[in-house]
Every structure is written in C-alpha cells, then in structure tokens.
Short mmCIF file of C-alpha atoms and ligand atoms in Angstrom, two decimals:
data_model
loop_
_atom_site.label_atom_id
_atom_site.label_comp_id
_atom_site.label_asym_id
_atom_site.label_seq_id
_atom_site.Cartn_x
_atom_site.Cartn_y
_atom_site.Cartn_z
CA UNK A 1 -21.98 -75.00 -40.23
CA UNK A 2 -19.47 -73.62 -41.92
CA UNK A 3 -17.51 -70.80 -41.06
CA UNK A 4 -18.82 -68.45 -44.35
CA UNK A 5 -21.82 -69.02 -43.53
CA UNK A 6 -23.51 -65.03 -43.16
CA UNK A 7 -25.36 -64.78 -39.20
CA UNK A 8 -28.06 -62.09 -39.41
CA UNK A 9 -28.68 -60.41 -36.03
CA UNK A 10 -31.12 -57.72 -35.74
CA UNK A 11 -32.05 -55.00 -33.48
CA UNK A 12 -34.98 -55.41 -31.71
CA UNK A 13 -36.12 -51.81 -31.89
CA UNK A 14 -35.42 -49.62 -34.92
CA UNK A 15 -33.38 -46.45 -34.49
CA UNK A 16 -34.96 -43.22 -35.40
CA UNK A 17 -34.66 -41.54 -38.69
CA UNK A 18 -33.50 -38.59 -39.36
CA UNK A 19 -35.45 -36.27 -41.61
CA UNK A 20 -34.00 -36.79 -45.55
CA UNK A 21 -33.83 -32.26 -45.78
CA UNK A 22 -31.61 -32.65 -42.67
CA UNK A 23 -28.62 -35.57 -43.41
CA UNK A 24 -25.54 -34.25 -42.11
CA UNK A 25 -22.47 -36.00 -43.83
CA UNK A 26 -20.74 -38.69 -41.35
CA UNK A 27 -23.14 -38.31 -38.72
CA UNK A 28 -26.02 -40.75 -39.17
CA UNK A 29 -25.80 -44.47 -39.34
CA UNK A 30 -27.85 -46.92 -39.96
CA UNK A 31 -29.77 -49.86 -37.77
CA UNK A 32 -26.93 -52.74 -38.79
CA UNK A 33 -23.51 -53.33 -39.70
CA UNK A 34 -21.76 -55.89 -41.58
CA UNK A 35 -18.31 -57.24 -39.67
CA UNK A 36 -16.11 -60.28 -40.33
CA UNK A 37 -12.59 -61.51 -39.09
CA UNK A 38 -9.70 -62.23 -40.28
CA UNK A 39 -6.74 -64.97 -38.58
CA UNK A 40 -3.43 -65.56 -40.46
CA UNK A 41 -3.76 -69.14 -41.62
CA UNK A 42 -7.47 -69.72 -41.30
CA UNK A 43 -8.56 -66.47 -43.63
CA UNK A 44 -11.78 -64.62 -43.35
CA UNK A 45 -14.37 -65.87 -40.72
CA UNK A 46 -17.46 -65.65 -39.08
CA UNK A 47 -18.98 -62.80 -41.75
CA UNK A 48 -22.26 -61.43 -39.89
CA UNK A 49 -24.60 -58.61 -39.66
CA UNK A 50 -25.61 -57.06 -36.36
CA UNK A 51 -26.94 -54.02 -34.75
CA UNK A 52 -24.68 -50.69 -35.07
CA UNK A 53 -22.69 -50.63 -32.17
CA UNK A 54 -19.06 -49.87 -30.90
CA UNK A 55 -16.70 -52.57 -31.64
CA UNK A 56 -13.78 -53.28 -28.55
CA UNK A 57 -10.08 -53.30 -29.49
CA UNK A 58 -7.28 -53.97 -27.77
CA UNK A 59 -4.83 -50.58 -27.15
CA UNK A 60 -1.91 -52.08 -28.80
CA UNK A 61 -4.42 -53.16 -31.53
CA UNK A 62 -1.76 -52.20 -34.28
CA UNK A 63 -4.59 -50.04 -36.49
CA UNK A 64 -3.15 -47.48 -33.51
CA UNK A 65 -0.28 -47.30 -33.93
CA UNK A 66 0.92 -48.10 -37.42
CA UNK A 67 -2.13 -47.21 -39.08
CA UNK A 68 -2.81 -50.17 -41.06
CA UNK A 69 -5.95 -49.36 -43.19
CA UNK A 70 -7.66 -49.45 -45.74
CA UNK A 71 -11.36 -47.70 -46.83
CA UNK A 72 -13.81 -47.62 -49.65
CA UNK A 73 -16.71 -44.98 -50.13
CA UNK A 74 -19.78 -46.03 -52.71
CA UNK A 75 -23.61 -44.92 -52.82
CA UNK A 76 -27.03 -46.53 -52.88
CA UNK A 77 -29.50 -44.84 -54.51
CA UNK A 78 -33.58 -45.08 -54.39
CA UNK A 79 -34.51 -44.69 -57.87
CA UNK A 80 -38.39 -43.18 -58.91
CA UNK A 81 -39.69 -46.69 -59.26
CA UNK A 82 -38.20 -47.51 -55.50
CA UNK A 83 -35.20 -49.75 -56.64
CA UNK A 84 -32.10 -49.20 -54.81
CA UNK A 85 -29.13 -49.22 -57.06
CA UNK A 86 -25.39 -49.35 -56.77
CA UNK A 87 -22.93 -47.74 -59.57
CA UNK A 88 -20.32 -50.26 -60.35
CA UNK A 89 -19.80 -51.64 -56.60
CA UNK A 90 -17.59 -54.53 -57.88
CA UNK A 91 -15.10 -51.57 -58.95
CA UNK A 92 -14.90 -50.42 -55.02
CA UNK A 93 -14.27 -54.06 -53.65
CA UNK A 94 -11.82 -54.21 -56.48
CA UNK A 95 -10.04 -51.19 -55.76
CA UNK A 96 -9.61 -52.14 -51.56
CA UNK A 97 -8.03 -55.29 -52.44
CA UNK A 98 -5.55 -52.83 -54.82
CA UNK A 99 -5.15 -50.76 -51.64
CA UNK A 100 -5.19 -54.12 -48.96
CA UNK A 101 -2.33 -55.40 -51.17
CA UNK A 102 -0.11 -51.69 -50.62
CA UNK A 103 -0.80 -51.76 -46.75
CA UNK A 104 0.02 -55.47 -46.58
CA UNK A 105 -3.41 -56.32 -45.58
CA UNK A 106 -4.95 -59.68 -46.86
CA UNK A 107 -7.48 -59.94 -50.31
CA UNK A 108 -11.40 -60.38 -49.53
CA UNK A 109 -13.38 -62.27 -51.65
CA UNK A 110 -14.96 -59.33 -53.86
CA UNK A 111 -18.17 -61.83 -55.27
CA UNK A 112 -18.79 -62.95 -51.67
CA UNK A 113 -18.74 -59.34 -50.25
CA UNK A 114 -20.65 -57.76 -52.49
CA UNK A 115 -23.37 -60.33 -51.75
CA UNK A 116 -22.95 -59.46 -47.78
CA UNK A 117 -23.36 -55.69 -48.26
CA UNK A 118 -26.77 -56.26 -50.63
CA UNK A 119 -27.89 -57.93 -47.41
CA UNK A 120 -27.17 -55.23 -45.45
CA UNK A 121 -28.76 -52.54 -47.73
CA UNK A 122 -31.96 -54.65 -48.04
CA UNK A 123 -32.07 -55.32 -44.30
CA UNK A 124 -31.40 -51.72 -43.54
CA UNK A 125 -33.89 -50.44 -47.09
CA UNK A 126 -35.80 -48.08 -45.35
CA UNK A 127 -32.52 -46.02 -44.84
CA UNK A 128 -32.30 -45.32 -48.14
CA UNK A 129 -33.46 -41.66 -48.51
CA UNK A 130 -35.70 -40.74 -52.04
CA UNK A 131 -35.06 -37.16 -51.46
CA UNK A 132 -33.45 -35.97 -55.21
CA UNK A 133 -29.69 -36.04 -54.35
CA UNK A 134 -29.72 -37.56 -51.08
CA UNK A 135 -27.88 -41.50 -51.23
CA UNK A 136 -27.19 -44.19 -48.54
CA UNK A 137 -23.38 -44.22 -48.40
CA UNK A 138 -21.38 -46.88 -47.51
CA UNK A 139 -18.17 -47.30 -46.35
CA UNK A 140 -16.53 -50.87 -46.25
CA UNK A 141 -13.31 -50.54 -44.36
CA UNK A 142 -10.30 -53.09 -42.63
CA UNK A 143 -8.53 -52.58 -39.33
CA UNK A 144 -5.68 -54.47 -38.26
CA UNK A 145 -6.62 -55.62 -35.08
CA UNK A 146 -3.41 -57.61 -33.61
CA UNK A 147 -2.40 -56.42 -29.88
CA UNK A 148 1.50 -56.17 -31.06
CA UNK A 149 3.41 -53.01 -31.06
CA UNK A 150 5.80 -54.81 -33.16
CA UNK A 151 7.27 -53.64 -36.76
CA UNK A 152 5.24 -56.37 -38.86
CA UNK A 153 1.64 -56.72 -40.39
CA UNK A 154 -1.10 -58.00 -38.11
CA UNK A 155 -1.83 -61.35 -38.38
CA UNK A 156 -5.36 -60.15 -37.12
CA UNK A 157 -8.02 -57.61 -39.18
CA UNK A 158 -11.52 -56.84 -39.21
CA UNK A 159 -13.65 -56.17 -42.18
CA UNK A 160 -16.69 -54.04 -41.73
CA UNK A 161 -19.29 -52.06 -43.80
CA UNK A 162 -21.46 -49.46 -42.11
CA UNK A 163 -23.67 -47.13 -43.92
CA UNK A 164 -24.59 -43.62 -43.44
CA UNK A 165 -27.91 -41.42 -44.94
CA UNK A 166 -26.33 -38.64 -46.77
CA UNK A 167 -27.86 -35.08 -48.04
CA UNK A 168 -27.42 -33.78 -51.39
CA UNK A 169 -23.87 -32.12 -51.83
CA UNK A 170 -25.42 -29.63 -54.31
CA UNK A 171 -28.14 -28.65 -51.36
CA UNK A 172 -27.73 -25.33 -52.83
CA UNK A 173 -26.75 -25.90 -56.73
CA UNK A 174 -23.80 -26.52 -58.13
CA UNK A 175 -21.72 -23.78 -57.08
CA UNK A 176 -17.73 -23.78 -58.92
CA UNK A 177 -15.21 -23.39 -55.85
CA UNK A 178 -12.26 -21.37 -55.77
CA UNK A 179 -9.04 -23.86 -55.80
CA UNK A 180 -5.58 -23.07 -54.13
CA UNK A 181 -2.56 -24.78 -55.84
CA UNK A 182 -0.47 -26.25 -53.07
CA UNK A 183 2.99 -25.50 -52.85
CA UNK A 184 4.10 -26.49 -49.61
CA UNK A 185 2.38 -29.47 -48.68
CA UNK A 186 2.49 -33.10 -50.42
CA UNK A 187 -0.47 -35.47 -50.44
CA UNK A 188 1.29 -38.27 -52.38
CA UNK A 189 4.43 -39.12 -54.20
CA UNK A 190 5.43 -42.24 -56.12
CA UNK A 191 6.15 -45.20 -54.70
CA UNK A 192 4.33 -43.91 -52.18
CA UNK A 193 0.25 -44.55 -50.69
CA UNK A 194 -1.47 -42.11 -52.92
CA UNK A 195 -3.09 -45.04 -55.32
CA UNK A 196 -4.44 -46.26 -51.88
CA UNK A 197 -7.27 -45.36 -49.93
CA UNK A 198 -5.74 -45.62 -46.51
CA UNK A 199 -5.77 -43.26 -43.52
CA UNK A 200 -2.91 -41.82 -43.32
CA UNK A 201 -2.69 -39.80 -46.91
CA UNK A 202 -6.24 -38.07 -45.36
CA UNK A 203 -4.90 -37.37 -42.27
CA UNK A 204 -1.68 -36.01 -43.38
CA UNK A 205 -3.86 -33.43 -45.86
CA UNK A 206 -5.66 -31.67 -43.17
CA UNK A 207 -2.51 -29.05 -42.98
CA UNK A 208 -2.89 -28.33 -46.01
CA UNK A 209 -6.70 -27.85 -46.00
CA UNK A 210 -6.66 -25.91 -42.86
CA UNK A 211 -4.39 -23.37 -44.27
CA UNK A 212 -6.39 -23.25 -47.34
CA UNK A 213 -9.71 -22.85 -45.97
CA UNK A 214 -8.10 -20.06 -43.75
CA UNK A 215 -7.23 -18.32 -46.88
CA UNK A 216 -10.36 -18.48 -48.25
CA UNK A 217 -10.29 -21.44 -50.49
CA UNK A 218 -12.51 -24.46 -50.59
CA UNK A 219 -9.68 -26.79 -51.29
CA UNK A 220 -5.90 -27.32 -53.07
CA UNK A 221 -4.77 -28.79 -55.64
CA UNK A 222 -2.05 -31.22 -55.46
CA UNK A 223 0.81 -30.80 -56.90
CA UNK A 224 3.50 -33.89 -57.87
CA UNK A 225 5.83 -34.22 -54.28
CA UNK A 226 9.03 -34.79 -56.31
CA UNK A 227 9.03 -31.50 -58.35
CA UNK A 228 5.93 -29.66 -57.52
CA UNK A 229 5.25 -29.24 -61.21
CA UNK A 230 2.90 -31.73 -62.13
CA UNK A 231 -0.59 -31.69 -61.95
CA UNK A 232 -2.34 -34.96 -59.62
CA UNK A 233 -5.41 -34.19 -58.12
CA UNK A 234 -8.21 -31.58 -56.42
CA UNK A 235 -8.84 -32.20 -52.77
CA UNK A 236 -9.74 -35.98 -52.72
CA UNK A 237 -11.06 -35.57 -56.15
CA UNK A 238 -9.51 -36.16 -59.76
CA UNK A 239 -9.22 -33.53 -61.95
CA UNK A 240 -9.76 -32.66 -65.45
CA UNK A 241 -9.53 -29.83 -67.92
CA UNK A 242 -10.93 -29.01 -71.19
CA UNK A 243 -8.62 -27.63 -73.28
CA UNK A 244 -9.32 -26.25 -77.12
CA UNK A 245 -12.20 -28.87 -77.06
CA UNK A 246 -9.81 -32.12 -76.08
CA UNK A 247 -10.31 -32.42 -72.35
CA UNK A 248 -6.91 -33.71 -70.11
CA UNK A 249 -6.55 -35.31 -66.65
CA UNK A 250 -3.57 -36.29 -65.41
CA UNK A 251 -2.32 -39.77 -66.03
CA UNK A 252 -2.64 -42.36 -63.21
CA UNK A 253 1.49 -42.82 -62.10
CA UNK A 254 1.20 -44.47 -58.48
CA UNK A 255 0.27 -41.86 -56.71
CA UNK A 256 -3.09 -40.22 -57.52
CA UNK A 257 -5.82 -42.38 -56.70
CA UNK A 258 -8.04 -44.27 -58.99
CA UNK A 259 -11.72 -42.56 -59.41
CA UNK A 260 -14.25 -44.94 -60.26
CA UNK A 261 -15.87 -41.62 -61.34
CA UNK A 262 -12.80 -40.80 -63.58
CA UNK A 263 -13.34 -43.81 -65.43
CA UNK A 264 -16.87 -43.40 -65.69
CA UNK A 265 -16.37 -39.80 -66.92
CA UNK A 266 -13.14 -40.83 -69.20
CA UNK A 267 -15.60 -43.82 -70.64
CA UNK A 268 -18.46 -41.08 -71.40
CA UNK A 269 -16.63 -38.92 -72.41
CA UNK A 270 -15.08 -41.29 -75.28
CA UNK A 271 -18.34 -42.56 -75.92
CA UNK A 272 -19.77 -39.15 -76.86
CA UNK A 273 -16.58 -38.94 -79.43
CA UNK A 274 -15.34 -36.44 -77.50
CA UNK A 275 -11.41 -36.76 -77.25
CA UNK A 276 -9.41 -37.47 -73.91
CA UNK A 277 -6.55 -37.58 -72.86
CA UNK A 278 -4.43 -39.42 -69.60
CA UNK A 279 -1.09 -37.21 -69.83
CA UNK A 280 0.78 -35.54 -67.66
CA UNK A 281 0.56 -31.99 -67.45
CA UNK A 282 2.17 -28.86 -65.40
CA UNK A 283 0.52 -25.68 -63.59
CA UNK A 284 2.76 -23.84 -65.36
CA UNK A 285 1.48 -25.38 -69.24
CA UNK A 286 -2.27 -24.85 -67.93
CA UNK A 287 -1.80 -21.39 -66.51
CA UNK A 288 -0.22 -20.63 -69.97
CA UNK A 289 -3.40 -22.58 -71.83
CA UNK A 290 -5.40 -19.75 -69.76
CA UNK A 291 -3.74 -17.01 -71.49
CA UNK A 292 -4.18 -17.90 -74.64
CA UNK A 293 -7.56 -18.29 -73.97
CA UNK A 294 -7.81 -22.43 -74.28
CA UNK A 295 -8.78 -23.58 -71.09
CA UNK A 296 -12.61 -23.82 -71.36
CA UNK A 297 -13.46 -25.93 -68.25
CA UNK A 298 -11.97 -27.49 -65.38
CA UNK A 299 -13.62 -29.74 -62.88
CA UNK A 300 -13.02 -32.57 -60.00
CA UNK A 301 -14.93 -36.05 -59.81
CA UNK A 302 -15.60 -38.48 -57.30
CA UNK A 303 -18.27 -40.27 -55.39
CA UNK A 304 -19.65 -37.62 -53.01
CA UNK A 305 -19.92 -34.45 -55.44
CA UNK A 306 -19.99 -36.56 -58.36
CA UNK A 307 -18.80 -33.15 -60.35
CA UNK A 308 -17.56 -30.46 -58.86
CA UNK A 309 -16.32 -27.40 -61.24
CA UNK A 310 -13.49 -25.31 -60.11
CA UNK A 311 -14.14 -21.26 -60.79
CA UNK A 312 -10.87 -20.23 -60.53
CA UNK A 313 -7.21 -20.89 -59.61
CA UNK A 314 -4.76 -19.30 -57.68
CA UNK A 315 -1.05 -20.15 -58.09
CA UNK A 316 1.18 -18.70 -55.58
CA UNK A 317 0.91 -14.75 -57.22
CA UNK A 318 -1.11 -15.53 -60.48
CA UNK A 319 -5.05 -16.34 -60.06
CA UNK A 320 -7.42 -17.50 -63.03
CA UNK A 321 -10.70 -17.41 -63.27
CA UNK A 322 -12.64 -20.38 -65.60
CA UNK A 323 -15.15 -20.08 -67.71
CA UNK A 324 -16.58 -16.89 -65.81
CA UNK A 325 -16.69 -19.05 -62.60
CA UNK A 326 -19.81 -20.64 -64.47
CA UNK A 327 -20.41 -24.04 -64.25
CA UNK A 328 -19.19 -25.56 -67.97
CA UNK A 329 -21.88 -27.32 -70.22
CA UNK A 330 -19.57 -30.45 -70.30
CA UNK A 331 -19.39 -30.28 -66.58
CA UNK A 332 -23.57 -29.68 -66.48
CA UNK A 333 -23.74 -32.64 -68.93
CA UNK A 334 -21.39 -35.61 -67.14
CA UNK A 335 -23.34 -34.60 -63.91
CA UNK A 336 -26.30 -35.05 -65.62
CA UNK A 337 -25.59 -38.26 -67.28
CA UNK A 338 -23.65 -39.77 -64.19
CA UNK A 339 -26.37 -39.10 -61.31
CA UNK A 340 -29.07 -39.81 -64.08
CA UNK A 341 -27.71 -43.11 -64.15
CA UNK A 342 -26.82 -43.71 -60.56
CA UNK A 343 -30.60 -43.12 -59.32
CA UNK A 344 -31.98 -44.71 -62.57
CA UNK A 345 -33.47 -41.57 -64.59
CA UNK A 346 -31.86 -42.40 -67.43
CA UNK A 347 -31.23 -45.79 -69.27
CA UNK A 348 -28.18 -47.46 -67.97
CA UNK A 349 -26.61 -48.15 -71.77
CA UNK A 350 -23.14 -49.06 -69.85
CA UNK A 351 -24.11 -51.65 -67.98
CA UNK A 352 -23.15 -49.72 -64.48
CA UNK A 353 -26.05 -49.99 -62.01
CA UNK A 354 -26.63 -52.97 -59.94
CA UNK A 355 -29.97 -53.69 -58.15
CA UNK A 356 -30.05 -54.70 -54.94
C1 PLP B 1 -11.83 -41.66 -53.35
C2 PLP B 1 -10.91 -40.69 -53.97
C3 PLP B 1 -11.10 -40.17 -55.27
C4 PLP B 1 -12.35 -40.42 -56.06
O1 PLP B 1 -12.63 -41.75 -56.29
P1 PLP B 1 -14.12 -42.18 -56.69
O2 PLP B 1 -13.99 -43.65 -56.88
O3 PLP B 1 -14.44 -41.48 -57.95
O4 PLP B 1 -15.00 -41.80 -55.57
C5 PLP B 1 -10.12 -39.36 -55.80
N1 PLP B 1 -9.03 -39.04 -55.10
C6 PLP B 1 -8.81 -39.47 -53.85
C7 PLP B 1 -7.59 -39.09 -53.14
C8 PLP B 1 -9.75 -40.32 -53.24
O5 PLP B 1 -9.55 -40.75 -52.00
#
C-alpha cells in the first residue's frame, strides 16, 4: 500500500450537535479530523482521517518555541438545494504553500489536499449548518513538530484540517464599526511575515487590540511599520475605500496579506465596470478626501465577515464619520453578491464555487 494512500477512521459514536442559533466562533468541532506527516527526505506521509482528538507533541517540539506555522481559514456552505459548496478552496491551499515557503516549511500537494478535505466535509456533512449565515469553517494548518531547540527548520511537521460550525457574523445585521488608526503598534512591515498567515503576526496584534477595544473601538487600522503613513489593512481584514466613485485599496507590497475576498471583490468590482484601484495611499490623503467631501464608503473584507463597513475613523485627534455610519450600497451590494454566491443563491457566473 502505498504511503498516499488516505486511511479513514471513524468514531464509533457521533458527538452531539450544537444547536445552528447557538455556534460560538472557535468553540465547536466537528466528529473527524484530517492529519498527515511530514519527514525531511521521504515528504508527506500517512494522510488519514480520524476522530477529533488531542494530538501529543514532544515539549521541545520546535512549533514551541520558534513558532513555525502556518494557517488557512475557508467556509463550507449548505446551499437551499442541500449542496455544500466551497468558494475558491484551491486559492487557500495556494496561499499556505505562499506562506509554508516564508516560514521555511515544506509545499503540500494543493490537488491532493483539496481532495482529502472534500472527504472530510462529506464524512463530517451533517455538520454543515443550513441556518442563513451560519458556515462549516475550516482551518487547515502545519506545525513543526521536530524535538530540537536548535536555530534551524524542523525536519518534522504535521498537516491537519479540523473544522468548526460557525454562527452568522451579522447575527444582528450588518452593523459599521468604529475603527482606531494605530499609531503605536506594527502588525507587519516589509520583508517581513505580514503576506503570511502564520502565528506570530496574530499574536503580536493582541496589544494593539486590547488597547483599542479598551478605548472603545472594535478594531485598528494598520498603519505601514516603516513610516506610519501608509494605509495596509483593518484588523485581519483588507480594506477599501470609495472615493469620488473610483474605489482604492491599498496595493499588496509584502506585507499586507492576500484576501481571497479582496480579489473576489477587486474582480466584481471590475466586472460591474466599476473602476479600482491597487495604490498606495496615506491617512493623511484619505482624511483630506473626507473633507472635501469624497470619501463615500469604506469597508474591510475577508472570510469570516465577508464585508464589514467601517462608520467612522479616528486618527490620533481627528475622527470621521462615513457615509452617516450607514452601511454603503456598494458595501450592501458585494455582500450580497459574494455570500449569494458562496451558499449558491445566485448563479456562480465566475466560476468560484466548488461542490463537494
Ligand atoms: C486572512 C486574512 C485576511 C483576509 O483574507 P481572506 O482570504 O479574504 O479571508 C486579511 N488580512 C489578514 C491579516 C488575514 O490574516
């Protein structure tokens, strides 16, 4: 037999459900998880699914100590007709070999994996919750796994996918937050891990967010760590702006990460001829597009709130409030479009949804 060949070993009593009005984010998982090793010099082995359960590591496993990790975060959804459908998966198994190749951490096959987690959601369907705006999410993930406390990559990981029953983030409509413009703190700078999605850069922006939420906010906005001028991204969301009817986000330089939903919303966006652009741009030019009355909309995107529309800004002394902290119509319509398509409402024109 050979070593790729997928084991399937399943619980013998199913875990109980929790009700689809109550999902709690993080704190459900499903019956099985999806695990596979890794062995400098013999590559990825042994790929299997098995019931949820702890997994042992060694202390000096180096994951804790140097951190070496990388994550992904994607959603199945149960559409009307009971298909379960993933947006644009392949771009997520694309995007942690991007990140594995930053933290030193070796490729998976991206056609082979996505094949293992469509096993997983099908053996683990009934997770799926139809509740309007609830999803299954799933987070794929590596550890380095190596007992070494030495300087050097492991020569030993784990790949694993567990999923997790998630609420709807809009439980109480869409809501636009108030947004504190970081000053002090840096998420990211270039060079840097910010294009990855690895621990540490999460980690290291609690401060920040525990200072914000103290102060009332719901979460910052990142500023470039060089000159804390430039605009790069909205909690662990992108960010755009629509300004005299062209809308902006920032362009990708290294460190802000690259949204699977920003594409999706920059390829929408084109497609409905409606201009945008991938610049970079300053706090202090947007504050000023305020004043003159330009800045129509601003908003963050990414897989958990899909669209999330930022009321109003505050900048050190100077505070701005958008679009009457009203949710925008362009806003309204991308979330539309973009969960219409994820759960199969509407027509999927771009080719984005895959069935499991
Ligand atoms: C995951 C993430 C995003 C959004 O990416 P999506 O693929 O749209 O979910 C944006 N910024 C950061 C820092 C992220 O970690």
């Amino acid at each position: 037999m050979s070593d790729h060949t997928l084991t399937v070993v399943k619980r013998s009593s199913k875990k109980e459900k929790p009700a689809s009005d109550q999902l709690v984010f993080g704190k459900h998982y499903t019956d099985h998880m999806f695990i596979m090793d890794y062995e400098e010099g013999k590559g990825w082995y042994d790929p299997r699914i098995v019931p949820y359960e702890p997994v042992t590591l060694d202390p000096a496993a180096m994951i804790f100590h140097y951190g070496q990790t990388v994550f992904e975060g994607l959603k199945a959804y149960r559409s009307k007709e009971n298909r379960i459908l993933l947006f644009r998966p392949e771009k997520n198994l694309q995007r942690i070999n991007t990140s594995s190749e930053r933290l030193s951490i070796p490729r998976i096959d991206e056609e082979q994996v996505l094949e293992y987690l469509k096993q997983l959601i099908e053996i683990d369907q009934d997770w799926v919750p139809s509740t309007p705006g609830t999803s299954l999410y799933i987070r794929p993930f590596v550890i380095a796994t190596e007992p070494n406390l030495s300087l050097a990559p492991s020569k030993t990981y784990k790949f694993m996918i567990i999923l997790s029953p998630v609420g709807s983030y809009y439980a109480e409509g869409i809501n636009p937050v108030t947004i504190k413009v970081e000053e002090k703190y840096t998420r990211a700078v270039r060079g840097g891990t910010g294009a990855a999605k690895t621990a540490g850069n999460y980690s290291s922006a609690y401060k920040a967010q525990e200072v914000a939420t103290k102060e009332g906010f719901s979460q910052v906005l990142w500023l470039d760590g060089v000159e804390k001028k430039y605009i790069e991204e909205v909690g662990s969301m992108n960010v755009f702006f629509k300004i005299n009817g062209e809308v902006v986000t920032p362009q990708l330089n290294g460190s802000i990460l690259e949204g699977i939903t920003r594409l999706s919303t920059i390829e929408l966006l084109r497609s409905w001829g409606i201009p945008v652009i991938e610049r970079q741009i300053t706090i202090e030019e947007l504050f000023q597009y305020h004043k003159e009355g330009a800045l129509e909309e601003a908003f963050g995107t990414g897989t958990a709130a899909v669209i999330s529309p930022i009321g109003e800004l505050s900048w050190g002394e100077h505070q701005v409030v958008i679009n009457h902290r009203q949710t925008g119509e362009l806003a309204k319509q991308l979330y539309d479009k973009l969960t219409g398509i994820q759960t199969g409402v509407e027509a999927d024109e771009y080719g984005w949804t895959i069935e499991v």
